C-alpha cells in the first residue's frame, strides 16, 4: 500500500500521543482512564452531530464534576452550554479573534454565574487547572464538521469535550508537499469555512512528518513557528521521530493548558485590529525559567541572551503575567526596566496593547521610590538609569522581581550594584539581544548565576533564530569604497572614547566637534552628494520595487539635516524625515525646524510602517537605533562609526520578518565592515557570522545556475515557442523531477533577487529568463497541493520575464481618454507630445483587440503611416491629419463593438451555444449550467488571462468542473466551443 498521509503521518501522530496504532485496524472501546494523557476515540465513538462543535455530553459531565453548585443541580449545566453556544454562533458577527477571546475567558475560569446561595455569582470551571487528572483528554481523527460546507480536519484534540487543537497531516513522500500546505489548509480554508471549530482553539499545527509548525488563529503563515525540544536542540532527530518528540512535548496537556492560561495574549495591532499572540518556544522556555527560578527562591538572578528580533518584549510580558498570577508569590511586584525612551515606548506599548492588568509607567526615581516604599504590588515600567540616584534598601521584600532589558547597559556607571543595593532581596533578571562579553564583569556580576552553564540561564542565538525563521539573515554591501574613512586617523580621533555605543545625539555631536578634521571629511558636501546619489540609485533599483523602506544613519545631527536636503533633490520632500532630539543649547531655528516630541515621533514611526504612506526614508544618528520595530525596513544606509552592541542592535533593525522579504541589507559607506570581525568583537564567535558580504553571494551564483540548468541536459534552449517549452517540460516530466527543479530554481531565484541589478548577472540573463519561463509553465495550479514550495517569483525575476512590465513605476500616467473632442483638439492644435500619446494609445488598443478584422486593418494602416513618417515621406501636418482619421474610425469601431457585445452578454452567448447544441442527452436545465459556468469563470479569470498559460489552465479547469456536474465533461466539441466563447466574451 506504500506511504500515505493517512497511514504514515496522521496515524503516527495518534500513535505517538495515545499509543493506539490505527494501522493495525484495531480500535478498541475507549477506556475511561482519568489521568494526564490523551485517549483515542474514533469519530463514531464521540457521539456528536456534524453541526456540533462541542461534545456536549462530555462537557456536561465536566461541569458537574468541577462545579459543586452544578453537581447539586445538574440542570444548571444547560445554562452554561447555552452561553457557550451563543459565543460559537457570534463568530460570524464579531470575528474569530474576539469570539476566541470571549471563549477563553470561560475556559480559564474568569466567568461567573448566579448559581450560589441567594443567586450569588460564583466562578464556573470548564477545566481544572490545579488537578489536571480531573479533565478528560481525547484525540480523534477525520473530524467532520459542517457550517456552510463540510470540512474534515485530520486530527482534533479535545479537553472535556471542547476542541482546543486542530492538526493537519500531509504526505511525507513528495518533496514539494510541506507543512506549509497543511498550515494553508487550516489558516485559509478551515478557519474561513468552519470558524466555529476555532472559537475555543489554543493553537493549530501542521506537519508532513519532516517538520512541525504551529500557529494561533488568524496567524499569517510566515509567523507560524517550529517547536523545539530543549534537550534535543543540537541533535534533533530527523523525520518522524523528531516530529514525534516535538509533538508530544508541545501537545502534552500540561503544556497546552499553560499556553492557554499564561501565554495567550489578545492584543491590538497598529491597524487597530484585534490579534492573538501565542509564544514561540524560546519565549515560552525563557519566561518559564524565570518563573521557576523565582518560585524555587534559591538563585536570585539570571541572564537571558536571545538574539535581536526574536521577541524579548513579549517574553517579558509573558513572564510578568505569569509571575503576577503565581499564588505562591503572594502578589509580587514586577519591575520592568528599560534603557532609553525609545525602548520605553516599545515595551509599555506592548504591555498596553495586550491589556495586561495593573501596569504603571514612571520615569522619575522619586515616584519609583514612593511606589516601592508604599509597597505597590503591580507591574511597574521604568528606566534603568533612574537607579543612579536610588537609595540603599528602598524595599527589602523578597517578592520583587526586576526584569532588565538590554542588560549589557548596566555595566555603565555600575548600575547593577546600585540596583542590588536598593533592592537587596529582589530577583534580578537581565535580558539582552547581544551576547555579553566576559570583560563586562559588571553585567555578569549583576545577572549571571554561577549555576548557569556559560553564565546564561537561557540562550537563543543568531543561528537558532535563522533556523527557526524567527529573523532574517543579514547581508552587507560595501559601496563607494573611495568615500570610506581612513581607519588610522579615526582611531586617533577616538582614542579618548572607548566605545561610542551609548552616546546620545548631543554627545555624538560633541565627539565630532572634537574631531574637526574627521567631521570635515565626513560632511564635505561632495562626499554627501556622492553618497546620497548612490543611495537614490540603490533604493530605486533594489528596495522600492519590492515595497520596502530604508533607514539612513549619519555621523551626527547636522549631517542628518545635510542628508535630508540632498535627498530632497532626488525624491519628493515627503519621502524622508529626520528623527533627532534637540537640546536647550540648540539655537531656536534649528529646534523649530527639526525638533520632534514623543507623540510626533510615534506618529512618524506609524507612518513609516504604513506601506501606503509616502514616507520612504528615516534619517537618524542615535535615535531609533535600538528598540525600534519596523519590519518594512529592509535596508540601512550606514555612514557612522558604531561597534559591537550598538552595531549589532542597529543592523538588526532590518532583520524582522515581512512579506516577501528574504534578508536585511546594510549598505556600508563608512567602512564599518571593512573589518567585520573587528566591528563585532564578541566572545561568541558565531556573532561574527551574523552578517555576510554580498560578494559571497556573487561567488555562489555560477554553481547555482549550473545546478538548475543540469535538470535540462540535452535540451536545446534556442528553440522558441511551444516546441522549446515542451522539450523542457519533458525533461522534468515526473513530480520528483519537477520538485527537484523547483528546489534548485528557488535557491537560484533568491540569489538573483538579492544581487539584482548587478552587472555580474548580465552574462546569465538569457539562461535565467529561460529557466524562469519554464518554472512558471510547470508551476502547480493555485489550488493545488505543493504550491507553497513554488514560491511567487520576486519582482526582479517577474520584470525579466515580462520585459515590458516596469516594476516600481510609482507615478501612474493619467488614463488617456480617447473621444471625438480629444481627437478634434489634436487635429486643430498639433502638439508633438499629445500626438505621440495618441499614437501610443491607438497601438495599445489595436494590440488588445488585434484578432477582430476591423481593428486588424486599422492597425495595419497605423503601421504604414508610422513607416512613412520614419522614412520622411509625409509632412508632419499630414501625419497628424491621417492619425486623427484613424483615431475617429477606431472610436466608431469600438462603439459598434460595444453595442454588439451589449446585445450579446457572456451569459447570453453561452445560452445560445447550449441551446444550439442541445440534444436528448443534454438536460433541460440549460439556464442552470450557464449560471454555474458564468459564476465559476468570473471567480478565476483576471484581466488579460487569455494571454497567460496559467490563466488559460485555470479557466479550462473551471469549465471542466462545471460540465462534470452535469456529466457533459466528455463532450470535447461542446468543451472546445464553450471555451472559445468564454475566451471571447470574458
GROMACS .gro file of C-alpha atoms in nm, residues 538-814:
model
  277
  538UNK     CA    1   2.038   5.169  -0.484
  539UNK     CA    2   1.696   5.242  -0.331
  540UNK     CA    3   1.516   5.274  -0.665
  541UNK     CA    4   1.682   4.961  -0.803
  542UNK     CA    5   1.676   4.728  -0.507
  543UNK     CA    6   1.447   4.844  -0.228
  544UNK     CA    7   1.148   5.032  -0.367
  545UNK     CA    8   1.045   4.775  -0.634
  546UNK     CA    9   0.978   4.522  -0.356
  547UNK     CA   10   0.773   4.762  -0.146
  548UNK     CA   11   1.034   4.800   0.132
  549UNK     CA   12   1.172   5.112   0.307
  550UNK     CA   13   1.510   5.224   0.441
  551UNK     CA   14   1.695   5.398   0.727
  552UNK     CA   15   1.993   5.630   0.683
  553UNK     CA   16   2.239   5.655   0.975
  554UNK     CA   17   2.460   5.964   0.962
  555UNK     CA   18   2.758   6.081   1.175
  556UNK     CA   19   2.572   6.348   1.375
  557UNK     CA   20   2.256   6.561   1.388
  558UNK     CA   21   2.381   6.826   1.147
  559UNK     CA   22   2.471   6.555   0.897
  560UNK     CA   23   2.110   6.428   0.923
  561UNK     CA   24   1.991   6.767   0.801
  562UNK     CA   25   2.256   6.775   0.528
  563UNK     CA   26   2.150   6.430   0.402
  564UNK     CA   27   1.784   6.532   0.410
  565UNK     CA   28   1.848   6.843   0.199
  566UNK     CA   29   2.050   6.639  -0.052
  567UNK     CA   30   1.790   6.359  -0.062
  568UNK     CA   31   1.515   6.611  -0.146
  569UNK     CA   32   1.692   6.667  -0.482
  570UNK     CA   33   1.621   6.303  -0.574
  571UNK     CA   34   1.287   6.235  -0.404
  572UNK     CA   35   0.975   6.420  -0.303
  573UNK     CA   36   1.016   6.616   0.021
  574UNK     CA   37   0.759   6.390   0.195
  575UNK     CA   38   0.968   6.081   0.115
  576UNK     CA   39   1.214   6.136   0.402
  577UNK     CA   40   1.201   6.258   0.763
  578UNK     CA   41   1.475   6.343   1.012
  579UNK     CA   42   1.440   6.195   1.363
  580UNK     CA   43   1.676   6.363   1.611
  581UNK     CA   44   1.645   6.510   1.957
  582UNK     CA   45   1.716   6.874   2.029
  583UNK     CA   46   1.855   7.023   2.349
  584UNK     CA   47   1.835   7.352   2.539
  585UNK     CA   48   2.168   7.459   2.389
  586UNK     CA   49   2.049   7.439   2.029
  587UNK     CA   50   1.967   7.762   1.850
  588UNK     CA   51   1.599   7.844   1.822
  589UNK     CA   52   1.571   7.800   1.446
  590UNK     CA   53   1.728   7.455   1.448
  591UNK     CA   54   1.490   7.346   1.726
  592UNK     CA   55   1.186   7.489   1.549
  593UNK     CA   56   1.265   7.316   1.223
  594UNK     CA   57   1.397   6.976   1.335
  595UNK     CA   58   1.285   6.911   1.692
  596UNK     CA   59   1.013   6.648   1.739
  597UNK     CA   60   0.844   6.534   2.059
  598UNK     CA   61   0.750   6.183   2.169
  599UNK     CA   62   0.400   6.181   2.020
  600UNK     CA   63   0.524   6.319   1.686
  601UNK     CA   64   0.790   6.050   1.681
  602UNK     CA   65   0.528   5.778   1.744
  603UNK     CA   66   0.315   5.914   1.457
  604UNK     CA   67   0.617   5.921   1.233
  605UNK     CA   68   0.707   5.559   1.315
  606UNK     CA   69   0.347   5.454   1.238
  607UNK     CA   70   0.365   5.640   0.907
  608UNK     CA   71   0.696   5.468   0.822
  609UNK     CA   72   0.540   5.129   0.899
  610UNK     CA   73   0.244   5.201   0.675
  611UNK     CA   74   0.321   5.051   0.333
  612UNK     CA   75   0.087   5.300   0.162
  613UNK     CA   76   0.243   5.617   0.306
  614UNK     CA   77   0.478   5.840   0.105
  615UNK     CA   78   0.749   5.820   0.372
  616UNK     CA   79   1.033   5.601   0.240
  617UNK     CA   80   1.338   5.701   0.448
  618UNK     CA   81   1.402   5.780   0.813
  619UNK     CA   82   1.728   5.971   0.872
  620UNK     CA   83   1.882   5.927   1.219
  621UNK     CA   84   2.211   5.942   1.406
  622UNK     CA   85   2.142   5.787   1.750
  623UNK     CA   86   1.766   5.775   1.792
  624UNK     CA   87   1.574   5.465   1.675
  625UNK     CA   88   1.890   5.254   1.651
  626UNK     CA   89   1.758   5.038   1.933
  627UNK     CA   90   1.412   4.919   2.029
  628UNK     CA   91   1.267   5.042   1.701
  629UNK     CA   92   1.048   4.784   1.534
  630UNK     CA   93   0.978   4.842   1.164
  631UNK     CA   94   0.953   4.513   0.973
  632UNK     CA   95   0.905   4.707   0.646
  633UNK     CA   96   1.260   4.848   0.682
  634UNK     CA   97   1.481   4.624   0.468
  635UNK     CA   98   1.791   4.838   0.408
  636UNK     CA   99   2.009   5.051   0.632
  637UNK     CA  100   2.248   5.300   0.472
  638UNK     CA  101   2.526   5.329   0.729
  639UNK     CA  102   2.767   5.623   0.741
  640UNK     CA  103   2.870   5.636   1.104
  641UNK     CA  104   3.125   5.467   1.326
  642UNK     CA  105   2.947   5.222   1.554
  643UNK     CA  106   3.071   4.896   1.703
  644UNK     CA  107   2.981   4.587   1.899
  645UNK     CA  108   2.648   4.600   2.089
  646UNK     CA  109   2.526   4.920   1.924
  647UNK     CA  110   2.624   4.799   1.578
  648UNK     CA  111   2.457   4.463   1.628
  649UNK     CA  112   2.142   4.626   1.761
  650UNK     CA  113   2.139   4.883   1.481
  651UNK     CA  114   2.183   4.644   1.189
  652UNK     CA  115   1.915   4.415   1.334
  653UNK     CA  116   1.656   4.686   1.265
  654UNK     CA  117   1.646   4.523   0.919
  655UNK     CA  118   1.616   4.155   1.019
  656UNK     CA  119   1.245   4.147   1.112
  657UNK     CA  120   1.003   3.928   0.915
  658UNK     CA  121   0.788   4.097   0.649
  659UNK     CA  122   0.601   3.951   0.349
  660UNK     CA  123   0.836   3.871   0.056
  661UNK     CA  124   1.142   3.993   0.248
  662UNK     CA  125   1.425   3.738   0.236
  663UNK     CA  126   1.713   3.928   0.402
  664UNK     CA  127   1.809   4.256   0.567
  665UNK     CA  128   2.066   4.467   0.384
  666UNK     CA  129   2.329   4.703   0.527
  667UNK     CA  130   2.492   4.936   0.275
  668UNK     CA  131   2.820   5.046   0.430
  669UNK     CA  132   2.958   5.386   0.324
  670UNK     CA  133   3.171   5.440   0.634
  671UNK     CA  134   3.375   5.122   0.608
  672UNK     CA  135   3.246   4.978   0.937
  673UNK     CA  136   3.262   4.630   0.785
  674UNK     CA  137   3.600   4.669   0.617
  675UNK     CA  138   3.696   4.450   0.910
  676UNK     CA  139   3.374   4.276   1.011
  677UNK     CA  140   3.544   4.072   1.285
  678UNK     CA  141   3.671   4.391   1.450
  679UNK     CA  142   3.337   4.566   1.419
  680UNK     CA  143   3.164   4.283   1.605
  681UNK     CA  144   3.412   4.184   1.873
  682UNK     CA  145   3.235   3.933   2.095
  683UNK     CA  146   3.347   3.625   2.284
  684UNK     CA  147   3.073   3.445   2.094
  685UNK     CA  148   3.245   3.381   1.766
  686UNK     CA  149   2.916   3.295   1.598
  687UNK     CA  150   2.827   3.665   1.609
  688UNK     CA  151   3.095   3.738   1.351
  689UNK     CA  152   2.890   3.534   1.105
  690UNK     CA  153   2.581   3.743   1.171
  691UNK     CA  154   2.637   3.941   0.855
  692UNK     CA  155   2.771   3.819   0.525
  693UNK     CA  156   2.909   4.014   0.231
  694UNK     CA  157   2.701   4.020  -0.085
  695UNK     CA  158   3.020   3.929  -0.274
  696UNK     CA  159   2.991   3.584  -0.112
  697UNK     CA  160   2.655   3.552  -0.285
  698UNK     CA  161   2.811   3.651  -0.617
  699UNK     CA  162   3.055   3.364  -0.580
  700UNK     CA  163   2.768   3.118  -0.531
  701UNK     CA  164   2.584   3.223  -0.848
  702UNK     CA  165   2.770   3.018  -1.117
  703UNK     CA  166   2.719   2.689  -0.931
  704UNK     CA  167   2.353   2.763  -0.858
  705UNK     CA  168   2.295   2.839  -1.226
  706UNK     CA  169   2.478   2.521  -1.338
  707UNK     CA  170   2.281   2.306  -1.088
  708UNK     CA  171   1.949   2.442  -1.212
  709UNK     CA  172   2.038   2.404  -1.580
  710UNK     CA  173   2.155   2.047  -1.513
  711UNK     CA  174   1.789   1.941  -1.498
  712UNK     CA  175   1.770   2.011  -1.871
  713UNK     CA  176   2.076   1.830  -2.004
  714UNK     CA  177   2.045   1.787  -2.380
  715UNK     CA  178   1.756   2.035  -2.418
  716UNK     CA  179   1.816   2.294  -2.691
  717UNK     CA  180   1.742   2.626  -2.523
  718UNK     CA  181   1.746   2.817  -2.850
  719UNK     CA  182   1.421   2.658  -2.974
  720UNK     CA  183   1.142   2.910  -2.917
  721UNK     CA  184   0.766   2.872  -2.888
  722UNK     CA  185   0.581   2.570  -2.761
  723UNK     CA  186   0.826   2.316  -2.909
  724UNK     CA  187   1.105   2.453  -2.689
  725UNK     CA  188   0.878   2.462  -2.384
  726UNK     CA  189   0.756   2.110  -2.447
  727UNK     CA  190   1.113   1.977  -2.467
  728UNK     CA  191   1.195   2.148  -2.135
  729UNK     CA  192   0.881   2.011  -1.969
  730UNK     CA  193   0.954   1.660  -2.092
  731UNK     CA  194   1.295   1.675  -1.924
  732UNK     CA  195   1.120   1.719  -1.587
  733UNK     CA  196   0.814   1.509  -1.654
  734UNK     CA  197   0.767   1.342  -1.313
  735UNK     CA  198   0.663   1.507  -0.985
  736UNK     CA  199   1.000   1.417  -0.832
  737UNK     CA  200   1.192   1.584  -1.115
  738UNK     CA  201   0.967   1.891  -1.107
  739UNK     CA  202   1.010   1.929  -0.731
  740UNK     CA  203   1.388   1.886  -0.754
  741UNK     CA  204   1.399   2.155  -1.025
  742UNK     CA  205   1.173   2.382  -0.812
  743UNK     CA  206   1.408   2.350  -0.517
  744UNK     CA  207   1.715   2.443  -0.722
  745UNK     CA  208   1.537   2.726  -0.901
  746UNK     CA  209   1.405   2.863  -0.572
  747UNK     CA  210   1.763   2.891  -0.441
  748UNK     CA  211   1.881   3.049  -0.766
  749UNK     CA  212   1.589   3.298  -0.766
  750UNK     CA  213   1.672   3.405  -0.409
  751UNK     CA  214   2.034   3.470  -0.510
  752UNK     CA  215   1.919   3.657  -0.820
  753UNK     CA  216   1.677   3.876  -0.626
  754UNK     CA  217   1.944   3.955  -0.365
  755UNK     CA  218   2.202   4.057  -0.626
  756UNK     CA  219   1.981   4.224  -0.886
  757UNK     CA  220   2.060   4.465  -1.053
  758UNK     CA  221   2.428   4.371  -1.056
  759UNK     CA  222   2.642   4.353  -1.368
  760UNK     CA  223   2.752   4.002  -1.264
  761UNK     CA  224   2.404   3.885  -1.368
  762UNK     CA  225   2.429   4.011  -1.726
  763UNK     CA  226   2.605   3.705  -1.865
  764UNK     CA  227   2.335   3.477  -1.717
  765UNK     CA  228   2.037   3.685  -1.824
  766UNK     CA  229   1.919   3.467  -2.112
  767UNK     CA  230   1.958   3.139  -1.920
  768UNK     CA  231   1.780   3.276  -1.616
  769UNK     CA  232   1.497   3.416  -1.822
  770UNK     CA  233   1.456   3.076  -1.992
  771UNK     CA  234   1.455   2.892  -1.657
  772UNK     CA  235   1.205   3.139  -1.508
  773UNK     CA  236   0.968   3.085  -1.801
  774UNK     CA  237   0.993   2.706  -1.769
  775UNK     CA  238   0.934   2.741  -1.395
  776UNK     CA  239   0.619   2.948  -1.447
  777UNK     CA  240   0.489   2.698  -1.704
  778UNK     CA  241   0.517   2.393  -1.475
  779UNK     CA  242   0.412   2.565  -1.152
  780UNK     CA  243   0.114   2.382  -0.992
  781UNK     CA  244  -0.228   2.546  -1.028
  782UNK     CA  245  -0.318   2.780  -0.749
  783UNK     CA  246  -0.541   2.542  -0.555
  784UNK     CA  247  -0.304   2.251  -0.595
  785UNK     CA  248  -0.115   2.085  -0.321
  786UNK     CA  249   0.257   2.153  -0.311
  787UNK     CA  250   0.217   2.505  -0.445
  788UNK     CA  251   0.382   2.671  -0.149
  789UNK     CA  252   0.726   2.532  -0.225
  790UNK     CA  253   0.681   2.702  -0.560
  791UNK     CA  254   0.736   3.050  -0.428
  792UNK     CA  255   0.591   3.351  -0.604
  793UNK     CA  256   0.862   3.496  -0.819
  794UNK     CA  257   1.032   3.810  -0.693
  795UNK     CA  258   0.995   4.150  -0.856
  796UNK     CA  259   1.326   4.139  -1.043
  797UNK     CA  260   1.252   3.797  -1.193
  798UNK     CA  261   0.899   3.892  -1.292
  799UNK     CA  262   1.035   4.202  -1.458
  800UNK     CA  263   1.277   3.992  -1.655
  801UNK     CA  264   1.006   3.754  -1.775
  802UNK     CA  265   0.781   4.038  -1.885
  803UNK     CA  266   1.036   4.287  -2.011
  804UNK     CA  267   0.764   4.537  -2.087
  805UNK     CA  268   0.635   4.542  -1.729
  806UNK     CA  269   0.803   4.812  -1.523
  807UNK     CA  270   0.816   4.718  -1.160
  808UNK     CA  271   0.817   5.011  -0.923
  809UNK     CA  272   0.659   5.267  -1.158
  810UNK     CA  273   0.527   5.493  -0.890
  811UNK     CA  274   0.364   5.762  -1.099
  812UNK     CA  275   0.057   5.632  -1.278
  813UNK     CA  276   0.009   5.807  -1.609
  814UNK     CA  277  -0.331   5.965  -1.624
   0.00000   0.00000   0.00000
